Coordinates of C-alpha atoms in Angstrom, one line a residue:
Chain A
X1 CA 0.0 0.0 0.0
X2 CA 1.3 3.4 -0.9
X3 CA 0.2 6.8 0.2
X4 CA -1.6 9.1 -2.2
X5 CA -0.7 12.7 -3.3
X6 CA -3.0 15.6 -3.6
X7 CA -2.5 18.9 -5.1
X8 CA -4.7 22.0 -4.6
X9 CA -4.3 24.7 -7.4
X10 CA -5.6 28.1 -6.5
X11 CA -8.6 26.7 -4.8
X12 CA -11.3 29.0 -3.5
X13 CA -14.6 28.4 -1.6
X14 CA -17.3 30.8 -0.3
X15 CA -20.4 30.3 1.9
X16 CA -22.8 32.8 0.6
X17 CA -20.9 36.1 0.4
X18 CA -18.3 34.8 3.0
X19 CA -15.1 33.8 1.4
X20 CA -13.8 30.9 3.5
X21 CA -11.0 29.5 1.4
X22 CA -9.1 32.1 -0.8
X23 CA -6.8 31.0 -3.5
X24 CA -5.2 28.1 -1.6
X25 CA -2.4 26.1 -3.4
X26 CA -0.9 23.1 -1.7
X27 CA 1.2 20.1 -3.0
X28 CA 0.8 17.1 -0.5
X29 CA 3.3 14.4 -1.3
X30 CA 2.8 10.6 -1.0
X31 CA 3.4 9.3 2.5
X32 CA 3.7 12.8 4.0
X33 CA 2.3 13.9 7.4
X34 CA 1.0 17.2 6.4
X35 CA -0.7 19.5 8.8
X36 CA -3.1 22.4 8.2
X37 CA -2.4 24.7 11.2
X38 CA -4.5 27.9 12.0
X39 CA -6.8 29.4 14.5
X40 CA -10.5 28.5 14.4
X41 CA -12.2 30.1 11.3
X42 CA -9.1 30.2 9.2
X43 CA -10.5 27.8 6.6
X44 CA -8.5 24.6 7.4
X45 CA -11.5 22.4 8.0
X46 CA -13.1 23.6 4.8
X47 CA -9.8 22.8 3.0
X48 CA -9.9 19.3 4.5
X49 CA -13.6 18.9 3.3
X50 CA -12.7 20.1 -0.1
X51 CA -9.9 17.4 -0.3
X52 CA -12.4 14.9 1.0
X53 CA -14.9 15.7 -1.6
X54 CA -17.6 16.9 0.8
X55 CA -17.4 20.3 -0.8
X56 CA -16.7 21.3 -4.3
X57 CA -14.4 24.3 -4.9
X58 CA -15.8 27.5 -6.5
X59 CA -12.7 28.1 -8.4
X60 CA -9.4 26.2 -8.8
X61 CA -8.5 22.5 -9.2
X62 CA -7.9 19.6 -7.0
X63 CA -5.5 17.0 -8.5
X64 CA -5.5 13.6 -6.9
X65 CA -2.3 11.5 -7.6
X66 CA -1.7 14.1 -10.4
X67 CA -4.9 13.6 -12.1
X68 CA -8.3 15.4 -12.0
X69 CA -10.7 13.8 -9.8
X70 CA -13.4 12.4 -12.2
X71 CA -14.8 10.0 -9.5
X72 CA -14.8 11.4 -6.1
X73 CA -11.6 10.5 -4.3
X74 CA -13.2 9.7 -1.1
X75 CA -15.1 6.8 -2.7
X76 CA -12.2 4.5 -2.1
X77 CA -8.9 5.9 -1.4
X78 CA -9.5 8.7 1.0
X79 CA -11.0 8.4 4.5
X80 CA -11.8 11.0 7.0
X81 CA -11.5 10.9 10.8
X82 CA -14.1 13.3 12.0
X83 CA -13.6 15.9 14.8
X84 CA -16.0 14.2 17.2
X85 CA -15.4 10.8 15.7
X86 CA -19.0 10.4 14.4
X87 CA -19.2 6.8 15.5
X88 CA -22.5 5.1 14.8
X89 CA -23.9 5.1 18.3
X90 CA -26.3 2.1 17.6
X91 CA -23.5 -0.2 16.5
X92 CA -20.9 -2.0 18.5
X93 CA -17.2 -1.3 18.0
X94 CA -17.0 -4.4 15.7
X95 CA -20.0 -3.2 13.6
X96 CA -18.5 0.3 13.4
X97 CA -15.2 -0.8 12.1
X98 CA -16.7 -3.4 9.8
X99 CA -19.0 -0.8 8.2
X100 CA -16.7 0.3 5.3
X101 CA -15.8 -3.4 4.6
X102 CA -19.3 -4.3 4.4
X103 CA -19.9 -1.3 2.0
X104 CA -17.1 -3.0 -0.2
X105 CA -19.2 -6.2 0.0
X106 CA -16.3 -8.4 1.3
X107 CA -17.0 -11.9 2.5
X108 CA -17.9 -12.0 6.2
X109 CA -14.8 -14.1 7.1
X110 CA -12.5 -11.6 5.5
X111 CA -14.4 -8.7 7.2
X112 CA -13.9 -10.4 10.6
X113 CA -10.2 -11.1 10.0
X114 CA -9.5 -7.5 9.0
X115 CA -11.6 -6.0 11.7
X116 CA -9.8 -8.2 14.3
X117 CA -6.4 -7.2 12.8
X118 CA -7.1 -3.6 12.8
X119 CA -8.5 -3.5 16.4
X120 CA -5.2 -5.1 17.6
X121 CA -3.4 -2.5 15.6
X122 CA -5.1 0.3 17.6
X123 CA -5.0 -1.7 20.9
X124 CA -8.7 -2.2 21.1
X125 CA -8.8 -6.0 21.0
X126 CA -11.4 -7.3 23.4
X127 CA -13.7 -4.2 23.0
X128 CA -15.6 -5.6 19.9
X129 CA -18.9 -5.9 21.8
X130 CA -18.9 -2.5 23.4
X131 CA -21.0 0.4 22.2
X132 CA -19.4 3.8 21.6
X133 CA -20.9 5.5 24.7
X134 CA -19.4 2.7 26.8
X135 CA -16.0 3.8 25.8
X136 CA -13.6 6.6 27.0
X137 CA -12.8 9.4 24.8
X138 CA -9.4 8.0 23.9
X139 CA -10.9 4.5 23.0
X140 CA -13.6 6.2 20.9
X141 CA -10.7 8.0 19.1
X142 CA -9.1 4.7 18.5
X143 CA -12.3 3.3 17.0
X144 CA -12.6 6.1 14.7
X145 CA -9.2 5.7 13.6
X146 CA -9.7 1.8 13.1
X147 CA -13.0 2.6 11.1
X148 CA -10.9 4.8 8.9
X149 CA -7.9 2.7 8.3
X150 CA -9.6 -0.8 8.0
X151 CA -10.5 -0.3 4.4
X152 CA -6.8 0.4 3.6
X153 CA -7.2 3.9 2.2
X154 CA -4.2 5.7 0.7
X155 CA -4.8 9.0 2.4
X156 CA -6.3 9.8 5.8
X157 CA -7.8 13.1 6.5
X158 CA -7.9 13.9 10.3
X159 CA -10.1 16.9 11.5
X160 CA -8.7 17.9 15.0
X161 CA -8.7 14.2 15.9
X162 CA -7.3 14.7 19.4
X163 CA -9.1 18.0 20.2
X164 CA -11.5 16.4 22.7
X165 CA -8.8 14.5 24.7
X166 CA -7.1 15.7 27.9
X167 CA -3.4 16.7 27.7
X168 CA -1.7 13.6 28.8
X169 CA -3.8 11.3 26.5
X170 CA -3.3 13.7 23.7
X171 CA 0.5 13.5 24.0
X172 CA 0.3 9.7 24.1
X173 CA -2.0 9.6 21.0
X174 CA 0.3 12.0 19.2
X175 CA 3.2 9.6 19.2
X176 CA 0.8 6.6 18.5
X177 CA -0.7 8.4 15.5
X178 CA 2.7 9.2 14.1
X179 CA 3.9 5.7 14.6
X180 CA 0.8 4.4 12.8
X181 CA 1.3 6.7 10.0
X182 CA 5.0 5.6 9.5
X183 CA 4.1 2.0 9.7
X184 CA 1.1 2.1 7.3
X185 CA 2.9 4.5 4.9
X186 CA -0.3 6.6 4.4
X187 CA -0.5 10.1 3.6
X188 CA -2.0 12.0 6.5
X189 CA -3.6 15.4 6.2
X190 CA -4.0 16.6 9.7
X191 CA -6.0 19.6 10.8
X192 CA -5.3 21.2 14.0
X193 CA -5.3 24.6 15.8
X194 CA -2.6 23.4 18.3
X195 CA 0.8 24.6 17.1
X196 CA 2.7 22.3 19.5
X197 CA 0.9 19.3 18.2
X198 CA 1.6 20.3 14.5
X199 CA 5.3 20.9 15.2
X200 CA 5.7 17.6 17.1
X201 CA 4.0 15.4 14.5
X202 CA 4.2 16.8 10.9
X203 CA 6.7 16.5 8.1
X204 CA 5.3 19.7 6.8
X205 CA 2.9 22.4 7.9
X206 CA 0.8 24.9 6.1
X207 CA 0.0 27.8 8.4
X208 CA -3.5 29.2 7.4
X209 CA -5.1 32.4 8.4
X210 CA -8.3 34.1 7.0
X211 CA -8.6 31.6 4.2
X212 CA -5.1 31.9 2.9
X213 CA -1.9 29.8 3.3
X214 CA 0.7 32.1 4.6
X215 CA 3.7 29.6 4.8
X216 CA 4.5 26.0 4.1
X217 CA 7.5 24.3 5.5
X218 CA 8.9 21.8 7.9
X219 CA 8.2 22.4 11.5
X220 CA 11.9 23.8 12.0
X221 CA 11.6 26.2 9.1
X222 CA 8.2 27.5 10.2
X223 CA 9.5 28.1 13.7
X224 CA 12.9 29.5 12.9
X225 CA 12.0 31.4 9.8
X226 CA 8.4 32.6 10.1
X227 CA 7.3 34.3 6.7
X228 CA 4.9 36.9 8.1
X229 CA 3.9 38.7 11.2
X230 CA 0.9 36.3 11.9
X231 CA 3.1 33.2 11.5
X232 CA 5.6 34.6 13.9
X233 CA 3.1 35.2 16.5
X234 CA 0.8 32.2 16.0
X235 CA 3.6 29.6 16.1
X236 CA 5.2 30.1 19.5
X237 CA 5.9 33.6 20.8
X238 CA 7.8 36.4 19.1
X239 CA 9.0 39.8 20.0
X240 CA 8.1 42.0 17.0
X241 CA 10.6 44.7 16.4
X242 CA 9.3 47.3 14.0
X243 CA 12.3 49.5 12.9
X244 CA 14.1 51.4 10.3
X245 CA 17.4 50.6 8.6
X246 CA 19.6 53.6 9.4
X247 CA 22.8 52.3 7.9
X248 CA 25.0 49.3 7.2
X249 CA 28.0 47.8 8.9
X250 CA 29.5 45.2 6.7
X251 CA 27.0 42.4 6.2
X252 CA 24.7 43.7 8.9
X253 CA 22.2 46.4 8.9
X254 CA 21.9 49.0 11.7
X255 CA 18.3 49.1 12.8
X256 CA 16.5 51.7 14.9
X257 CA 13.4 50.3 16.6
X258 CA 11.6 52.8 18.8
X259 CA 14.9 54.5 19.7
X260 CA 16.8 51.4 20.4
X261 CA 19.7 50.8 18.0
X262 CA 21.0 47.3 17.3
X263 CA 22.5 45.2 14.4
X264 CA 20.4 42.8 12.3
X265 CA 20.6 40.7 9.2
X266 CA 18.1 42.5 7.1
X267 CA 17.5 43.1 3.5
X268 CA 18.2 46.6 2.1
X269 CA 14.8 48.0 2.6
X270 CA 14.2 51.2 4.7
X271 CA 11.8 49.8 7.2
X272 CA 12.0 46.3 8.5
X273 CA 9.8 44.0 10.9
X274 CA 11.9 41.5 12.8
X275 CA 10.7 38.6 14.8
X276 CA 12.8 37.6 17.8
X277 CA 12.0 34.5 19.9
X278 CA 11.9 35.0 23.7
X279 CA 14.3 32.1 24.2
X280 CA 16.9 33.5 21.9
X281 CA 17.5 36.4 24.2
X282 CA 19.9 35.8 27.1
X283 CA 20.1 38.0 30.2
X284 CA 23.5 38.8 31.7
X285 CA 24.9 41.1 34.5
X286 CA 27.7 42.4 32.2
X287 CA 27.7 43.4 28.5
X288 CA 28.7 40.7 26.0
X289 CA 30.9 40.9 23.0
X290 CA 30.0 40.1 19.4
X291 CA 26.3 40.2 19.8
X292 CA 23.6 42.8 20.4
X293 CA 24.0 43.6 24.1
X294 CA 21.8 46.3 25.4
X295 CA 21.2 47.6 28.9
X296 CA 17.8 46.7 30.3
X297 CA 15.5 46.5 33.5
X298 CA 13.6 43.5 34.6
X299 CA 10.0 44.7 34.9
X300 CA 8.3 41.5 35.7
X301 CA 8.8 37.8 35.8
X302 CA 6.6 34.7 35.7
X303 CA 7.6 31.3 37.0
X304 CA 6.5 28.6 34.5
X305 CA 8.3 25.5 35.9
X306 CA 10.7 24.5 33.2
X307 CA 11.2 28.1 32.3
X308 CA 11.0 31.6 33.7
X309 CA 9.5 34.3 31.5
X310 CA 10.7 37.9 32.0
X311 CA 9.4 41.1 30.7
X312 CA 12.4 43.5 30.3
X313 CA 12.5 47.2 29.2
X314 CA 15.5 47.9 27.0
X315 CA 17.0 51.4 27.3
X316 CA 13.6 52.6 28.9
X317 CA 12.0 52.3 25.5
X318 CA 11.6 48.8 24.0
X319 CA 9.7 46.1 25.9
X320 CA 10.9 42.5 25.3
X321 CA 9.7 39.0 26.4
X322 CA 12.6 36.9 27.4
X323 CA 12.4 33.2 28.3
X324 CA 15.1 31.5 30.2
X325 CA 15.4 27.9 31.2
X326 CA 15.0 27.2 34.8
X327 CA 18.5 25.9 35.8
X328 CA 18.1 26.3 39.5
X329 CA 20.2 29.5 39.6
X330 CA 18.4 32.4 41.5
X331 CA 16.1 34.2 39.0
X332 CA 16.3 37.9 38.4
X333 CA 13.8 40.1 40.2
X334 CA 11.9 43.2 39.2
X335 CA 14.1 46.3 39.1
X336 CA 17.4 44.3 38.4
X337 CA 19.7 45.9 36.0
X338 CA 20.8 43.5 33.3
X339 CA 22.0 43.3 29.7
X340 CA 19.7 41.7 27.1
X341 CA 21.7 39.9 24.4
X342 CA 21.0 38.2 21.2
X343 CA 22.8 37.1 18.0
X344 CA 21.9 39.4 15.1
X345 CA 20.6 36.5 12.9
X346 CA 18.2 35.4 15.7
X347 CA 15.9 38.3 14.8
X348 CA 14.3 37.2 11.6
X349 CA 12.8 39.6 9.1
X350 CA 9.0 38.9 8.5
X351 CA 6.6 40.2 5.9
X352 CA 3.4 42.0 6.9
X353 CA 0.3 39.9 6.5
X354 CA -1.6 40.0 3.3
X355 CA -4.7 42.3 3.5
X356 CA -7.7 40.6 4.7
Chain B
X1 CA -34.5 7.9 35.6
X2 CA -35.0 8.8 39.3
X3 CA -37.2 11.8 40.1
X4 CA -35.7 14.5 42.1
X5 CA -36.1 14.7 45.9
X6 CA -38.3 17.7 45.5
X7 CA -41.7 15.8 46.2
X8 CA -40.3 13.9 49.2
X9 CA -41.5 16.6 51.6
X10 CA -44.9 15.7 52.7
X11 CA -46.1 19.3 52.3
X12 CA -45.1 19.3 48.7
X13 CA -47.3 16.4 48.2
X14 CA -50.2 18.7 48.6
X15 CA -49.1 20.3 45.3
X16 CA -50.3 17.1 43.6
X17 CA -53.8 17.3 45.0
X18 CA -55.4 19.4 42.3
X19 CA -54.0 17.2 39.5
X20 CA -55.0 14.1 41.3
X21 CA -58.5 15.4 41.9
X22 CA -58.9 16.5 38.4
X23 CA -57.8 13.0 37.1
X24 CA -60.1 11.1 39.5
X25 CA -63.1 13.4 39.0
X26 CA -62.9 13.7 35.2
X27 CA -61.1 10.6 34.0
X28 CA -61.2 7.7 36.4
X29 CA -65.0 8.2 37.5
X30 CA -66.3 8.7 34.0
X31 CA -64.3 5.8 32.6
X32 CA -65.5 3.7 35.5
X33 CA -69.1 4.6 34.7
X34 CA -68.6 3.7 31.0
X35 CA -67.1 0.4 32.0
X36 CA -70.0 -0.2 34.4
X37 CA -72.7 0.6 31.7
X38 CA -70.9 -1.9 29.3
X39 CA -71.8 -4.7 31.8
X40 CA -75.6 -3.6 32.2
X41 CA -78.6 -4.8 30.2
X42 CA -79.9 -2.5 27.4
X43 CA -83.2 -0.8 28.3
X44 CA -84.2 2.8 28.4
X45 CA -81.4 3.5 28.5
X46 CA -80.1 0.7 30.8
X47 CA -81.6 -1.6 33.3
X48 CA -79.5 -2.2 36.4
X49 CA -78.9 -5.9 35.8
X50 CA -75.5 -7.3 35.1
X51 CA -75.3 -8.5 31.6
X52 CA -72.6 -9.2 29.0
X53 CA -75.0 -8.7 26.0
X54 CA -73.2 -5.5 25.0
X55 CA -70.0 -7.5 24.3
X56 CA -72.0 -10.2 22.7
X57 CA -73.5 -7.7 20.2
X58 CA -69.9 -6.4 19.6
X59 CA -69.3 -9.6 17.6
X60 CA -72.1 -8.8 15.1
X61 CA -70.5 -8.8 11.7
X62 CA -71.8 -5.3 11.1
X63 CA -69.8 -4.0 14.2
X64 CA -66.7 -6.2 13.3
X65 CA -66.7 -4.5 9.9
X66 CA -66.6 -1.1 11.6
X67 CA -63.8 -2.3 13.9
X68 CA -61.7 -3.7 11.0
X69 CA -62.4 -0.6 8.9
X70 CA -61.3 1.7 11.8
X71 CA -58.1 -0.3 12.3
X72 CA -57.5 -0.3 8.5
X73 CA -58.0 3.5 8.1
X74 CA -56.0 4.4 11.2
X75 CA -53.2 2.2 10.1
X76 CA -53.3 3.6 6.5
X77 CA -53.5 7.2 7.9
X78 CA -50.4 6.3 10.1
X79 CA -48.4 5.1 7.2
X80 CA -49.3 8.0 5.0
X81 CA -48.5 10.5 7.8
X82 CA -45.0 8.7 8.1
X83 CA -44.4 8.9 4.3
X84 CA -45.4 12.6 4.2
X85 CA -44.0 13.6 7.6
X86 CA -40.5 12.0 7.5
X87 CA -39.3 13.9 4.5
X88 CA -40.9 17.0 5.8
X89 CA -39.3 16.7 9.3
X90 CA -36.0 15.9 7.7
X91 CA -36.3 19.0 5.5
X92 CA -37.1 21.2 8.5
X93 CA -34.4 19.7 10.7
X94 CA -31.8 20.6 8.0
X95 CA -32.7 24.3 7.7
X96 CA -30.7 27.1 9.6
X97 CA -32.0 27.3 13.2
X98 CA -34.1 30.5 12.7
X99 CA -35.9 29.1 9.6
X100 CA -36.3 25.8 11.4
X101 CA -38.3 27.3 14.3
X102 CA -40.5 29.2 11.8
X103 CA -41.2 26.1 9.7
X104 CA -41.9 23.9 12.7
X105 CA -44.3 26.6 13.9
X106 CA -46.2 26.5 10.7
X107 CA -46.6 22.8 10.8
X108 CA -48.2 23.1 14.2
X109 CA -50.5 26.0 13.2
X110 CA -53.4 23.7 12.2
X111 CA -53.5 22.4 15.8
X112 CA -54.5 25.9 16.9
X113 CA -57.1 26.6 14.3
X114 CA -60.7 25.3 14.9
X115 CA -60.5 21.8 13.6
X116 CA -64.1 21.9 12.9
X117 CA -63.7 24.9 10.5
X118 CA -60.8 23.1 8.8
X119 CA -62.9 20.0 8.2
X120 CA -65.7 22.1 6.8
X121 CA -63.2 23.6 4.4
X122 CA -62.3 20.1 3.2
X123 CA -66.0 19.4 2.7
X124 CA -66.2 22.5 0.5
X125 CA -63.1 21.3 -1.5
X126 CA -64.3 17.7 -2.0
X127 CA -68.1 18.2 -2.6
X128 CA -69.6 17.8 -6.1
X129 CA -68.8 21.0 -8.1
X130 CA -66.1 21.7 -5.4
X131 CA -62.6 22.7 -6.1
X132 CA -61.3 19.1 -6.6
X133 CA -64.3 18.2 -8.9
X134 CA -63.6 21.4 -11.0
X135 CA -59.9 20.7 -11.2
X136 CA -60.5 17.2 -12.4
X137 CA -62.9 18.5 -15.1
X138 CA -60.5 21.3 -16.1
X139 CA -57.8 18.7 -16.5
X140 CA -60.1 16.5 -18.5
X141 CA -59.7 13.7 -16.2
X142 CA -63.4 13.2 -15.5
X143 CA -66.5 12.6 -17.6
X144 CA -69.6 14.9 -17.6
X145 CA -71.2 13.9 -14.3
X146 CA -69.9 15.8 -11.3
X147 CA -67.4 13.8 -9.2
X148 CA -67.7 13.7 -5.4
X149 CA -64.9 12.6 -3.2
X150 CA -67.0 13.5 -0.1
X151 CA -68.5 10.7 2.0
X152 CA -66.1 8.1 0.7
X153 CA -63.4 6.2 2.8
X154 CA -60.8 8.0 0.7
X155 CA -62.1 11.4 2.0
X156 CA -61.9 10.1 5.5
X157 CA -58.4 9.0 5.1
X158 CA -57.4 12.3 3.6
X159 CA -59.0 14.1 6.5
X160 CA -57.2 11.8 9.1
X161 CA -53.8 12.4 7.4
X162 CA -54.4 16.0 7.4
X163 CA -55.7 16.2 10.9
X164 CA -52.9 14.0 12.6
X165 CA -49.9 14.9 10.4
X166 CA -48.6 17.5 13.1
X167 CA -48.6 14.6 15.6
X168 CA -46.3 12.6 13.4
X169 CA -44.0 15.5 12.4
X170 CA -43.5 16.6 16.1
X171 CA -41.7 13.5 17.5
X172 CA -40.0 12.9 14.0
X173 CA -38.7 16.5 14.1
X174 CA -37.5 16.0 17.7
X175 CA -35.4 13.0 16.9
X176 CA -34.1 14.3 13.6
X177 CA -33.2 17.6 15.1
X178 CA -31.0 15.7 17.7
X179 CA -29.4 13.5 14.9
X180 CA -25.8 14.2 14.2
X181 CA -25.7 14.7 10.5
X182 CA -22.0 14.0 10.5
X183 CA -22.9 10.4 10.9
X184 CA -24.2 10.5 7.4
X185 CA -21.0 12.0 6.0
X186 CA -19.2 9.3 7.9
X187 CA -21.3 6.7 6.2
X188 CA -20.8 8.3 2.7
X189 CA -17.1 8.5 3.5
X190 CA -16.9 4.8 4.1
X191 CA -18.6 4.1 0.8
X192 CA -22.3 4.0 1.6
X193 CA -24.8 5.1 -0.9
X194 CA -27.4 7.6 -0.1
X195 CA -30.0 4.9 0.4
X196 CA -27.6 2.6 2.4
X197 CA -26.8 5.5 4.7
X198 CA -30.4 6.2 5.2
X199 CA -31.3 2.6 5.9
X200 CA -28.3 1.7 8.1
X201 CA -27.7 4.9 10.0
X202 CA -30.5 7.6 9.8
X203 CA -33.5 5.2 10.0
X204 CA -32.3 3.2 13.0
X205 CA -31.4 6.3 14.9
X206 CA -34.6 8.1 14.3
X207 CA -36.6 5.0 15.0
X208 CA -37.8 6.1 18.4
X209 CA -39.3 9.2 16.9
X210 CA -41.0 7.1 14.3
X211 CA -42.5 4.8 16.8
X212 CA -43.8 7.7 19.0
X213 CA -45.3 9.3 15.9
X214 CA -46.9 6.2 14.6
X215 CA -48.4 5.5 18.0
X216 CA -49.8 9.0 18.5
X217 CA -51.3 9.0 15.1
X218 CA -52.7 5.4 15.1
X219 CA -54.2 5.7 18.6
X220 CA -55.8 9.1 17.8
X221 CA -57.0 8.0 14.3
X222 CA -58.5 4.9 15.7
X223 CA -60.9 6.7 17.9
X224 CA -61.5 9.5 15.3
X225 CA -64.9 10.9 15.3
X226 CA -65.3 14.4 13.7
X227 CA -63.4 13.4 10.5
X228 CA -65.5 10.3 9.6
X229 CA -68.6 12.0 10.9
X230 CA -68.2 14.9 8.5
X231 CA -66.1 13.6 5.5
X232 CA -67.5 10.0 5.6
X233 CA -70.7 8.4 4.7
X234 CA -72.6 5.3 6.0
X235 CA -69.9 3.2 4.4
X236 CA -67.1 4.8 6.1
X237 CA -68.3 4.8 9.7
X238 CA -65.6 4.3 12.3
X239 CA -65.6 3.2 16.0
X240 CA -66.1 6.8 17.2
X241 CA -69.2 7.1 15.2
X242 CA -70.5 3.8 16.3
X243 CA -70.1 4.8 20.0
X244 CA -71.8 8.1 19.3
X245 CA -74.8 6.5 17.5
X246 CA -75.4 3.9 20.0
X247 CA -75.5 6.5 22.8
X248 CA -77.6 9.2 21.0
X249 CA -79.4 7.7 18.1
X250 CA -82.3 5.4 17.8
X251 CA -82.0 2.4 18.4
X252 CA -80.0 3.4 21.6
X253 CA -77.9 0.7 23.0
X254 CA -75.7 2.2 25.8
X255 CA -74.1 -1.1 26.9
X256 CA -72.9 -1.8 23.2
X257 CA -71.5 1.8 22.9
X258 CA -69.8 1.4 26.1
X259 CA -68.5 -2.0 25.2
X260 CA -66.9 -0.6 21.9
X261 CA -65.3 2.1 24.1
X262 CA -63.9 -0.4 26.6
X263 CA -62.7 -2.6 23.6
X264 CA -61.1 0.4 21.9
X265 CA -59.2 1.1 25.3
X266 CA -58.1 -2.3 25.4
X267 CA -56.7 -2.4 22.0
X268 CA -54.8 0.9 22.5
X269 CA -53.7 -0.4 25.9
X270 CA -52.3 -3.6 24.3
X271 CA -50.6 -1.5 21.6
X272 CA -48.9 0.6 24.3
X273 CA -47.7 -2.4 26.2
X274 CA -46.3 -3.9 23.1
X275 CA -44.5 -0.8 22.3
X276 CA -42.8 -0.5 25.7
X277 CA -41.9 -4.1 25.6
X278 CA -40.2 -3.5 22.2
X279 CA -38.5 -0.4 23.4
X280 CA -37.0 -2.2 26.4
X281 CA -35.4 -4.8 24.2
X282 CA -33.5 -2.1 22.4
X283 CA -29.9 -1.6 23.7

């Protein structure tokens, strides 16, 4: 069994006068774990329903394995795992999982064998006779998964499949899902609003906002080099430095952001927007060489367990969020005089968001 | 389900007195009187002698015909209400919420209009030279003679369906509104056709609504009185008319009329018991 590929070319979809998906182009490769990530209302679920064939695009094309979809792709090859599982409440676990095989009119011995095999795969053996409401959320999630993979599809579309589970269970299911995807070689298209989940599981992520795809890339790329202001703020946290390039010093640009002057790796434009991750800033008692090192005052600190988050004011002008690992050393306190240091390349230029 | 502890206080039991008194006075007592009359000898109107002649006369082929016709018409009305009501309830349940409430309200409107007036309207529609007759002639579907649908079993059936449709749509709508339509998408996604999805998913999950609707329509249609009285002729008499005639028309036979009423109650009671039995065997 081999995963399928799907390509969206400039796809748009409106409900009434409300544009929901606006000119989305994606190329999802065979066997890829591909996440559509964005806040609620960003069009990710509609994009998934377009791929599933539940909706037809108003404009644009969807290519399935490089070919136009003459027959709906979901008929055989593409199965969906629904957000709230959509298990048939009047059927047992076994009947639920067998449903897709019965639709294919397989022999009952074959159906029984494959249902058994799939239930073992998702660790639900022994639950055959239970009804969905007799199962925990995590078990229902596994039944939904079993029901979707038992027919051996080539692509699985998952709509916030872990959204209803509590944190511990969600973490466990994340690695289980990922392992299952590797083992089956399926293409997964995974919709989520949880950026940590997307970063942890995906081969590639498409960040969506207001019906548009803002950036596509591997988790590391998305996090380290956010393309726009929205991506920088939605994926993790970012300090946004809105400044002007006032001069150049060799390969770096001299940037003035709100009266604070520092060096940055920036293109030649006059004004620049830089995203700086809180954990890329260090705090020291003395100035550091070879990096931006600016005098600052601790305004506030928040204890987060593994980390401590500080709000510092640089040269009485610029406020920065700084995140330091909790290494057991005494933390800084409000009013402490420190130096905020970062490597110039750590501040990444980002584009403004496209107009809505 | 356990009732809340509210009515465990003896003083609050007093709150039940009006309802209990009402039921005893206007339901238990009259029903007991009817049951008593059914076991008396026919006279003018009854003699105070215990007698089962009323039940014996029930077996008269004439009365059995009325019973069978009533059951048949009530069953047909129930089926037609289901066939008309299910798609209607489905349609309403799939509209946006605001429109849904409006449409549902419109289905219930006939219940608030005076039903007698509504049936008179049907008489005007169905009588010779009435709207139906003229439509048939205009379409060239009838000969020269005027066509009357009035006073036929078909007219009674039409009236029953019209009258009791809201009672079918109400419980159907209630169960369809609760139905998670994602389940249909899930069935399609797994390769089910529309028909299969309906048969295997929608229908079994809305069956409780179907059962309640059928029960409500059948029970009420079985004891219908105004509809067969106004739209039906001598050949479409139903149990309700039989009861009324034996009490009020010559030849009076109160014990027979009462026996019919008791028999009707027994049939309905048996139906209800069967229904709850069936319901309990469901998972």
